[in-house]
Amino acid sequence: EPPARIEGEYRIALAVAPSMCVSAAASGSSLSRWGSVLSIEPDAGSGLYKIKVADGRALTAVGRAAALRDVDGTDSQLWSLTEADGGYVVGSRSTGMVLDSRRAGTSEGNEVRLERANGTGAQVWTMAEPPARIEGEYRIALAVAPSMCVSAAASGSSLSRWGSVLSIEPDAGSGLYKIKVADGRALTAVGRAAALRDVDGTDSQLWSLTEADGGYVVGSRSTGMVLDSRRAGTSEGNEVRLERANGTGAQVWMFLAK
């Protein structure tokens, strides 16, 4: 019998490090704790697959890079999924090579590129269900003190009893989020500050939302750090800044409908 067909939205995770997923961009692909939400679409004519992001661009073999490009109907955008060791080898039709986590790396930002098949775990991927998406206007409240919300400004962020109304917008290409205020400025990682800046299209304005302890950890793509209520403070005006993830309640946030 032919193998079961895969279809739908997934994150493509490295089997030996399943928390690390393929994050696809125009410049190429890399490993990320959040990864891109990818639409796996069977191609009727070839029996292979197209792999796309929400804005319609397709994962494309560009030399040894696996990069996002506009759909062009060429073999460079067709991929095979071959079962192996509890996952799949993802192969490029045009190059004959397969997706590989370079030098068997499993860390954030490690390059994902095309290499000749070698039978190692660096080339075995699983199709992970994407998490539920958040979208709309919210106040971001500290889970351990839900009356205290993030108040964002150009100088940085702090806790406030009222907080800013923030628009949570999924980013089609990355699978992450942009967080904006009503005037269009975006929450931006500026050193350790979470500050409002004009939209500039950089990774500093992309955020992950990871479920944790009944709320979410809000992570900065550009820094690898997360939103933290400084020194676990819960009082009016306490600074909200970026710190390394530490698993404490000072880094768990709730999304309250405005």
mmCIF file of C-alpha atoms in Angstrom:
data_model
loop_
_atom_site.group_PDB
_atom_site.id
_atom_site.type_symbol
_atom_site.label_atom_id
_atom_site.label_comp_id
_atom_site.label_asym_id
_atom_site.label_seq_id
_atom_site.Cartn_x
_atom_site.Cartn_y
_atom_site.Cartn_z
ATOM 1 C CA GLU A 1 0.000 0.000 0.000
ATOM 2 C CA PRO A 2 1.186 3.564 -0.608
ATOM 3 C CA PRO A 3 2.212 5.526 2.504
ATOM 4 C CA ALA A 4 -0.371 7.757 4.183
ATOM 5 C CA ARG A 5 -0.394 11.277 2.776
ATOM 6 C CA ILE A 6 0.426 14.218 5.004
ATOM 7 C CA GLU A 7 -1.628 17.352 4.620
ATOM 8 C CA GLY A 8 -2.339 20.389 6.758
ATOM 9 C CA GLU A 9 -0.459 22.815 8.998
ATOM 10 C CA TYR A 10 2.544 21.653 10.987
ATOM 11 C CA ARG A 11 5.812 22.689 12.512
ATOM 12 C CA ILE A 12 8.710 20.593 11.202
ATOM 13 C CA ALA A 13 10.684 19.543 14.290
ATOM 14 C CA LEU A 14 14.097 17.898 14.530
ATOM 15 C CA ALA A 15 13.407 14.348 15.787
ATOM 16 C CA VAL A 16 16.452 14.234 18.077
ATOM 17 C CA ALA A 17 15.549 17.641 19.588
ATOM 18 C CA PRO A 18 11.763 17.975 19.160
ATOM 19 C CA SER A 19 11.570 21.402 20.795
ATOM 20 C CA MET A 20 13.607 22.787 17.885
ATOM 21 C CA CYS A 21 11.681 23.452 14.650
ATOM 22 C CA VAL A 22 12.394 24.773 11.175
ATOM 23 C CA SER A 23 12.067 28.556 10.952
ATOM 24 C CA ALA A 24 11.927 29.498 7.261
ATOM 25 C CA ALA A 25 12.801 32.893 5.791
ATOM 26 C CA ALA A 26 13.813 34.418 2.461
ATOM 27 C CA SER A 27 17.453 34.181 3.533
ATOM 28 C CA GLY A 28 17.221 30.475 4.391
ATOM 29 C CA SER A 29 16.125 28.259 7.272
ATOM 30 C CA SER A 30 17.310 27.709 10.823
ATOM 31 C CA LEU A 31 16.294 25.967 14.033
ATOM 32 C CA SER A 32 14.042 27.809 16.450
ATOM 33 C CA ARG A 33 12.096 26.974 19.591
ATOM 34 C CA TRP A 34 8.967 28.250 17.877
ATOM 35 C CA GLY A 35 9.505 27.634 14.157
ATOM 36 C CA SER A 36 7.324 28.497 11.184
ATOM 37 C CA VAL A 37 3.805 27.157 10.810
ATOM 38 C CA LEU A 38 4.070 25.374 7.463
ATOM 39 C CA SER A 39 1.263 24.209 5.196
ATOM 40 C CA ILE A 40 2.049 20.773 3.717
ATOM 41 C CA GLU A 41 0.210 20.484 0.387
ATOM 42 C CA PRO A 42 0.261 17.297 -1.750
ATOM 43 C CA ASP A 43 1.137 18.004 -5.388
ATOM 44 C CA ALA A 44 -1.274 16.002 -7.528
ATOM 45 C CA GLY A 45 0.918 15.712 -10.590
ATOM 46 C CA SER A 46 4.163 14.572 -8.962
ATOM 47 C CA GLY A 47 3.028 12.760 -5.805
ATOM 48 C CA LEU A 48 5.375 15.058 -3.870
ATOM 49 C CA TYR A 49 4.625 18.064 -1.661
ATOM 50 C CA LYS A 50 4.713 21.842 -1.627
ATOM 51 C CA ILE A 51 5.590 23.418 1.716
ATOM 52 C CA LYS A 52 4.259 26.956 2.226
ATOM 53 C CA VAL A 53 3.909 29.673 4.835
ATOM 54 C CA ALA A 54 0.700 31.622 5.429
ATOM 55 C CA ASP A 55 1.546 34.420 2.981
ATOM 56 C CA GLY A 56 1.752 31.883 0.123
ATOM 57 C CA ARG A 57 5.518 31.730 -0.336
ATOM 58 C CA ALA A 58 6.972 28.264 -0.763
ATOM 59 C CA LEU A 59 9.994 26.511 0.714
ATOM 60 C CA THR A 60 12.454 26.439 -2.173
ATOM 61 C CA ALA A 61 15.806 24.781 -2.830
ATOM 62 C CA VAL A 62 18.173 27.662 -3.644
ATOM 63 C CA GLY A 63 21.619 26.131 -3.944
ATOM 64 C CA ARG A 64 22.085 24.512 -0.534
ATOM 65 C CA ALA A 65 19.628 26.877 1.154
ATOM 66 C CA ALA A 66 15.998 26.051 1.971
ATOM 67 C CA ALA A 67 14.518 29.508 1.509
ATOM 68 C CA LEU A 68 11.109 31.117 1.005
ATOM 69 C CA ARG A 69 10.290 32.282 -2.515
ATOM 70 C CA ASP A 70 7.155 33.201 -4.458
ATOM 71 C CA VAL A 71 5.535 30.147 -6.040
ATOM 72 C CA ASP A 72 7.044 29.514 -9.481
ATOM 73 C CA GLY A 73 5.920 25.983 -10.379
ATOM 74 C CA THR A 74 9.453 24.568 -10.632
ATOM 75 C CA ASP A 75 10.895 21.363 -9.176
ATOM 76 C CA SER A 76 12.830 23.489 -6.680
ATOM 77 C CA GLN A 77 9.567 23.825 -4.715
ATOM 78 C CA LEU A 78 8.720 20.101 -4.635
ATOM 79 C CA TRP A 79 9.644 17.963 -1.635
ATOM 80 C CA SER A 80 9.469 14.271 -0.753
ATOM 81 C CA LEU A 81 8.640 12.987 2.743
ATOM 82 C CA THR A 82 10.223 9.578 3.308
ATOM 83 C CA GLU A 83 9.580 7.688 6.558
ATOM 84 C CA ALA A 84 12.717 7.045 8.615
ATOM 85 C CA ASP A 85 13.385 6.271 12.312
ATOM 86 C CA GLY A 86 10.014 7.500 13.577
ATOM 87 C CA GLY A 87 10.023 10.624 11.446
ATOM 88 C CA TYR A 88 10.642 11.763 7.895
ATOM 89 C CA VAL A 89 13.542 12.659 5.645
ATOM 90 C CA VAL A 90 12.552 15.788 3.704
ATOM 91 C CA GLY A 91 14.053 15.629 0.228
ATOM 92 C CA SER A 92 14.425 18.227 -2.509
ATOM 93 C CA ARG A 93 13.378 17.027 -5.956
ATOM 94 C CA SER A 94 15.549 19.494 -7.835
ATOM 95 C CA THR A 95 18.809 18.861 -5.952
ATOM 96 C CA GLY A 96 18.449 15.275 -4.735
ATOM 97 C CA MET A 97 19.601 16.501 -1.312
ATOM 98 C CA VAL A 98 17.698 16.520 2.001
ATOM 99 C CA LEU A 99 17.003 18.926 4.851
ATOM 100 C CA ASP A 100 19.850 18.750 7.367
ATOM 101 C CA SER A 101 20.555 20.491 10.665
ATOM 102 C CA ARG A 102 24.078 21.664 9.893
ATOM 103 C CA ARG A 103 26.830 19.777 11.730
ATOM 104 C CA ALA A 104 24.094 17.970 13.694
ATOM 105 C CA GLY A 105 23.492 21.140 15.720
ATOM 106 C CA THR A 106 20.433 21.383 17.983
ATOM 107 C CA SER A 107 20.776 24.953 19.264
ATOM 108 C CA GLU A 108 18.705 28.050 18.560
ATOM 109 C CA GLY A 109 19.623 29.557 15.194
ATOM 110 C CA ASN A 110 21.533 26.548 13.864
ATOM 111 C CA GLU A 111 21.385 26.572 10.075
ATOM 112 C CA VAL A 112 19.025 24.137 8.328
ATOM 113 C CA ARG A 113 20.270 23.516 4.802
ATOM 114 C CA LEU A 114 20.450 20.889 2.073
ATOM 115 C CA GLU A 115 23.034 18.108 2.260
ATOM 116 C CA ARG A 116 23.477 14.671 0.725
ATOM 117 C CA ALA A 117 21.537 11.997 2.611
ATOM 118 C CA ASN A 118 23.730 10.366 5.267
ATOM 119 C CA GLY A 119 21.282 8.423 7.476
ATOM 120 C CA THR A 120 21.942 10.486 10.609
ATOM 121 C CA GLY A 121 19.474 12.032 13.069
ATOM 122 C CA ALA A 122 20.368 15.474 11.742
ATOM 123 C CA GLN A 123 18.195 14.639 8.723
ATOM 124 C CA VAL A 124 15.130 13.135 10.446
ATOM 125 C CA TRP A 125 12.161 15.425 11.106
ATOM 126 C CA THR A 126 8.742 15.036 12.707
ATOM 127 C CA MET A 127 5.526 16.840 11.792
ATOM 128 C CA ALA A 128 4.383 18.582 14.984
ATOM 129 C CA GLU A 129 0.903 20.044 15.380
ATOM 130 C CA PRO A 130 1.033 23.850 15.609
ATOM 131 C CA PRO A 131 -0.245 25.481 18.801
ATOM 132 C CA ALA A 132 -3.505 27.416 18.864
ATOM 133 C CA ARG A 133 -3.019 30.936 17.541
ATOM 134 C CA ILE A 134 -3.773 34.112 19.501
ATOM 135 C CA GLU A 135 -5.062 37.151 17.652
ATOM 136 C CA GLY A 136 -6.849 40.352 18.595
ATOM 137 C CA GLU A 137 -6.655 43.076 21.226
ATOM 138 C CA TYR A 138 -5.579 42.218 24.768
ATOM 139 C CA ARG A 139 -3.955 43.488 27.913
ATOM 140 C CA ILE A 140 -0.959 41.364 28.922
ATOM 141 C CA ALA A 141 -1.282 40.688 32.652
ATOM 142 C CA LEU A 142 1.199 39.140 35.074
ATOM 143 C CA ALA A 143 -0.272 35.733 35.943
ATOM 144 C CA VAL A 144 0.718 35.911 39.632
ATOM 145 C CA ALA A 145 -0.817 39.418 39.916
ATOM 146 C CA PRO A 146 -3.482 39.624 37.194
ATOM 147 C CA SER A 147 -4.527 43.169 38.090
ATOM 148 C CA MET A 148 -1.085 44.324 36.918
ATOM 149 C CA CYS A 149 -0.604 44.638 33.145
ATOM 150 C CA VAL A 150 2.165 45.614 30.757
ATOM 151 C CA SER A 151 2.211 49.343 30.014
ATOM 152 C CA ALA A 152 4.409 49.907 26.942
ATOM 153 C CA ALA A 153 6.156 53.160 26.010
ATOM 154 C CA ALA A 154 9.064 54.384 23.896
ATOM 155 C CA SER A 155 11.277 54.327 27.002
ATOM 156 C CA GLY A 156 10.388 50.733 27.889
ATOM 157 C CA SER A 157 7.656 48.789 29.673
ATOM 158 C CA SER A 158 6.359 48.623 33.229
ATOM 159 C CA LEU A 159 3.495 47.201 35.281
ATOM 160 C CA SER A 160 0.312 49.220 35.589
ATOM 161 C CA ARG A 161 -3.197 48.639 36.931
ATOM 162 C CA TRP A 162 -4.586 49.600 33.510
ATOM 163 C CA GLY A 163 -1.840 48.681 31.045
ATOM 164 C CA SER A 164 -1.695 49.163 27.286
ATOM 165 C CA VAL A 165 -4.265 47.686 24.916
ATOM 166 C CA LEU A 166 -2.041 45.622 22.620
ATOM 167 C CA SER A 167 -2.908 44.180 19.236
ATOM 168 C CA ILE A 168 -1.521 40.641 18.862
ATOM 169 C CA GLU A 169 -0.906 39.985 15.159
ATOM 170 C CA PRO A 170 0.360 36.626 13.800
ATOM 171 C CA ASP A 171 3.325 37.066 11.463
ATOM 172 C CA ALA A 172 2.687 34.924 8.381
ATOM 173 C CA GLY A 173 6.275 34.199 7.456
ATOM 174 C CA SER A 174 7.775 33.328 10.826
ATOM 175 C CA GLY A 175 4.880 31.812 12.765
ATOM 176 C CA LEU A 176 5.583 34.348 15.513
ATOM 177 C CA TYR A 177 3.729 37.519 16.526
ATOM 178 C CA LYS A 178 3.921 41.277 16.253
ATOM 179 C CA ILE A 179 2.614 43.189 19.270
ATOM 180 C CA LYS A 180 1.393 46.716 18.522
ATOM 181 C CA VAL A 181 -0.355 49.671 20.098
ATOM 182 C CA ALA A 182 -3.163 51.623 18.430
ATOM 183 C CA ASP A 183 -0.847 54.150 16.725
ATOM 184 C CA GLY A 184 0.916 51.318 14.870
ATOM 185 C CA ARG A 185 4.172 51.233 16.837
ATOM 186 C CA ALA A 186 5.432 47.773 17.727
ATOM 187 C CA LEU A 187 6.825 46.277 20.920
ATOM 188 C CA THR A 188 10.537 45.982 20.189
ATOM 189 C CA ALA A 189 13.504 44.336 21.909
ATOM 190 C CA VAL A 190 15.999 47.176 22.468
ATOM 191 C CA GLY A 191 18.814 45.706 24.493
ATOM 192 C CA ARG A 192 16.997 44.447 27.592
ATOM 193 C CA ALA A 193 14.130 46.915 27.178
ATOM 194 C CA ALA A 194 10.729 46.071 25.654
ATOM 195 C CA ALA A 195 10.016 49.427 24.057
ATOM 196 C CA LEU A 196 7.721 50.897 21.396
ATOM 197 C CA ARG A 197 9.308 51.678 18.044
ATOM 198 C CA ASP A 198 8.077 52.342 14.500
ATOM 199 C CA VAL A 199 7.623 49.102 12.544
ATOM 200 C CA ASP A 200 10.908 48.173 10.847
ATOM 201 C CA GLY A 201 10.423 44.541 9.787
ATOM 202 C CA THR A 202 13.299 43.201 11.901
ATOM 203 C CA ASP A 203 13.411 40.204 14.222
ATOM 204 C CA SER A 204 13.493 42.614 17.169
ATOM 205 C CA GLN A 205 9.730 43.058 16.659
ATOM 206 C CA LEU A 206 8.869 39.340 16.541
ATOM 207 C CA TRP A 207 7.668 37.518 19.651
ATOM 208 C CA SER A 208 6.865 33.921 20.551
ATOM 209 C CA LEU A 209 4.009 32.944 22.883
ATOM 210 C CA THR A 210 4.750 29.658 24.652
ATOM 211 C CA GLU A 211 2.157 28.078 26.963
ATOM 212 C CA ALA A 212 3.340 27.726 30.567
ATOM 213 C CA ASP A 213 1.583 27.319 33.945
ATOM 214 C CA GLY A 214 -1.819 28.550 32.784
ATOM 215 C CA GLY A 215 -0.404 31.481 30.847
ATOM 216 C CA TYR A 216 2.310 32.277 28.311
ATOM 217 C CA VAL A 217 6.005 33.053 28.248
ATOM 218 C CA VAL A 218 6.558 35.946 25.819
ATOM 219 C CA GLY A 219 9.881 35.472 24.038
ATOM 220 C CA SER A 220 11.950 37.825 21.892
ATOM 221 C CA ARG A 221 13.203 36.268 18.666
ATOM 222 C CA SER A 222 16.179 38.598 18.305
ATOM 223 C CA THR A 223 17.538 38.216 21.840
ATOM 224 C CA GLY A 224 16.355 34.761 22.913
ATOM 225 C CA MET A 225 15.197 36.343 26.177
ATOM 226 C CA VAL A 226 11.670 36.659 27.601
ATOM 227 C CA LEU A 227 9.460 39.309 29.196
ATOM 228 C CA ASP A 228 10.136 39.463 32.931
ATOM 229 C CA SER A 229 8.725 41.516 35.785
ATOM 230 C CA ARG A 230 12.014 42.713 37.265
ATOM 231 C CA ARG A 231 12.973 41.082 40.555
ATOM 232 C CA ALA A 232 9.542 39.409 40.570
ATOM 233 C CA GLY A 233 7.940 42.730 41.479
ATOM 234 C CA THR A 234 4.141 43.125 41.361
ATOM 235 C CA SER A 235 3.765 46.803 42.235
ATOM 236 C CA GLU A 236 2.701 49.764 40.114
ATOM 237 C CA GLY A 237 5.559 50.960 37.907
ATOM 238 C CA ASN A 238 7.753 47.878 38.324
ATOM 239 C CA GLU A 239 9.976 47.522 35.260
ATOM 240 C CA VAL A 240 9.096 44.874 32.674
ATOM 241 C CA ARG A 241 12.225 43.942 30.737
ATOM 242 C CA LEU A 242 13.955 41.070 28.962
ATOM 243 C CA GLU A 243 15.766 38.406 30.943
ATOM 244 C CA ARG A 244 16.917 34.854 30.332
ATOM 245 C CA ALA A 245 14.132 32.313 30.838
ATOM 246 C CA ASN A 246 14.175 30.996 34.413
ATOM 247 C CA GLY A 247 10.824 29.216 34.834
ATOM 248 C CA THR A 248 9.485 31.587 37.503
ATOM 249 C CA GLY A 249 6.098 33.291 37.778
ATOM 250 C CA ALA A 250 7.748 36.631 36.968
ATOM 251 C CA GLN A 251 7.847 35.453 33.340
ATOM 252 C CA VAL A 252 4.326 34.034 32.933
ATOM 253 C CA TRP A 253 1.680 36.305 31.421
ATOM 254 C CA MET A 254 -2.061 36.109 30.744
ATOM 255 C CA PHE A 255 -3.900 37.632 27.791
ATOM 256 C CA LEU A 256 -6.990 39.516 28.962
ATOM 257 C CA ALA A 257 -9.531 40.600 26.374
ATOM 258 C CA LYS A 258 -9.762 44.375 26.466
#
